[in-house]
Amino acid sequence: MKYDFGRLIDRRGTGAVKWDMRQQLFGRADVLPMWVADMDFAIADPITAALEKRIAHPVYGYAAVSPSLVDAVVARFWRKYAWRVEPEWLVFTPGVISALGAALKAFTHPGDAVVINDPVYHPFWSLVPGAGCRIAASPLQFEGGRYRFDLEDLKRRFAPPWSGFMAAPQPKALILCSPHNPVGRVWTKDELTDVGRAVIDAGAVVISDEVHCELLFDGLKHTPFASISEEFAQNSVVCMSASKTFNLAGLAASVIIIPNPRLRADFQAARSGILPNPDILSMTALEAAFRDGDEWLEQLLAYLQGNLDFLADFFERRIPRIKAIRPQGTYLVWLDCRGLGLDRKDLREFFIHRAGLGLDEGHRFGAAGEGFMRMNIACPRSVLEEALRKIEIAAIRG
């Protein structure tokens, strides 16, 4: 069937964080929200049908992970990535961020160092100290409008103490963001292999957040970190979800893939009594998405590609002082606003009070995000065009 992604859906008054918290977050209830990572699109019909069928049953007791859900996950990973995942590797949680926290609790001790990149998805900056660990930030390199890992920096950070970081303990883990949020890089297999080699050779663990792994452009392919080799599988945890791909963030269900039985047991112990299984409706939605959501997803990606092309052309031709870093994946666009010559406070003022937009401020993603903004383009094109015209008018007025 044909889905209409151009349809305007009024989300106000539905408890949507994106729309109903504008006053609290931006100081104005009338900003056009283009920030938090959910989409202003209706979900796929097969997911709605599965939820309606389950809701029709009048009992909502404790929910077990069903064999059919496990089968759907295993089948999807093989179909999408030729990655043979064993059912016993799968752990289901109500969200990736909470799973990352449980993984840090399982694989580190208070005082340990954990490496994250800069910039990176902003909750990482609180997750690490929340686990009692110390952040070791490894900056991404931005060259020619493209980000890459600083492999030499990563190698130094995971090297023995006598090789340059004498005052710092050797890190116990790397939290990887793949595809990367906010810069939109889809890491190649070679890049991931180089990073994994630096981490694993040091006896550390890779905890890989891969929630945007199906939102890719230009025919690119995602490489699950644990699929690279048996050695990588035994020294990593991969976190995936349908939440971003199928717009199900409000139905919290994620699948954590842990091939190593020792790491899996440690993770299960760390989550015990704190992190339950997803609820009935969340698991229903997850299974329906993975089984029957591909028709919707194919059309979504084509629409997002059109949005991205429209945005890139608009900035290049009409707002050249702002450079849109074209994402290879995710529906989030990293905007280099340094050409406006504004400090953090004035940049916020520019977007909220002069353009009337609610975006994510780049500094929240790390020191390397200073002067940048993150923009969500998963909306009807008419809304995107309105947002871009608001920025253009604000830039012209100065």
Short mmCIF file of C-alpha atoms in Angstrom, two decimals, residues 103-104 106-108 113-116 158 170-176 195-196 198-208 225 231-238 257-260 262-264 266-267:
data_model
loop_
_atom_site.label_atom_id
_atom_site.label_comp_id
_atom_site.label_asym_id
_atom_site.label_seq_id
_atom_site.Cartn_x
_atom_site.Cartn_y
_atom_site.Cartn_z
CA ALA A 103 26.03 -2.78 30.73
CA LEU A 104 28.27 -0.21 32.42
CA ALA A 106 27.97 -5.09 34.63
CA PHE A 107 31.36 -4.52 32.99
CA THR A 108 32.97 -1.72 34.98
CA ALA A 113 37.48 4.96 32.70
CA VAL A 114 35.02 4.61 29.82
CA VAL A 115 35.74 6.05 26.38
CA ILE A 116 33.11 7.94 24.41
CA PHE A 158 43.54 2.00 25.41
CA GLN A 170 43.24 1.97 31.28
CA PRO A 171 39.62 2.24 30.06
CA LYS A 172 37.40 -0.79 30.57
CA ALA A 173 34.88 -0.04 27.81
CA LEU A 174 34.06 2.00 24.73
CA ILE A 175 30.48 3.12 24.14
CA LEU A 176 30.19 3.17 20.36
CA VAL A 195 38.34 0.68 16.47
CA GLY A 196 37.48 -2.78 17.74
CA ALA A 198 42.26 -1.01 19.64
CA VAL A 199 39.64 -1.76 22.31
CA ILE A 200 39.69 -5.55 22.35
CA ASP A 201 43.47 -5.85 22.27
CA ALA A 202 43.45 -3.86 25.52
CA GLY A 203 41.05 -6.33 27.14
CA ALA A 204 38.15 -3.86 27.13
CA VAL A 205 34.56 -4.28 25.96
CA VAL A 206 32.69 -2.49 23.16
CA ILE A 207 29.12 -1.48 24.03
CA SER A 208 27.54 -0.56 20.70
CA PHE A 225 29.78 -4.62 15.43
CA GLU A 231 36.45 -12.38 18.57
CA PHE A 232 34.48 -9.17 18.24
CA ALA A 233 31.27 -11.01 19.13
CA GLN A 234 32.81 -12.37 22.31
CA ASN A 235 33.94 -8.94 23.45
CA SER A 236 30.93 -6.78 22.70
CA VAL A 237 27.32 -5.98 23.43
CA VAL A 238 25.10 -4.72 20.61
CA ILE A 257 22.65 -9.06 21.63
CA ILE A 258 25.31 -10.58 23.88
CA PRO A 259 27.02 -13.65 22.36
CA ASN A 260 29.47 -14.16 25.24
CA ARG A 262 29.83 -14.67 30.74
CA LEU A 263 29.06 -11.11 29.64
CA ARG A 264 25.41 -12.06 29.22
CA ASP A 266 26.90 -10.34 34.15
CA PHE A 267 24.43 -8.16 32.25
#
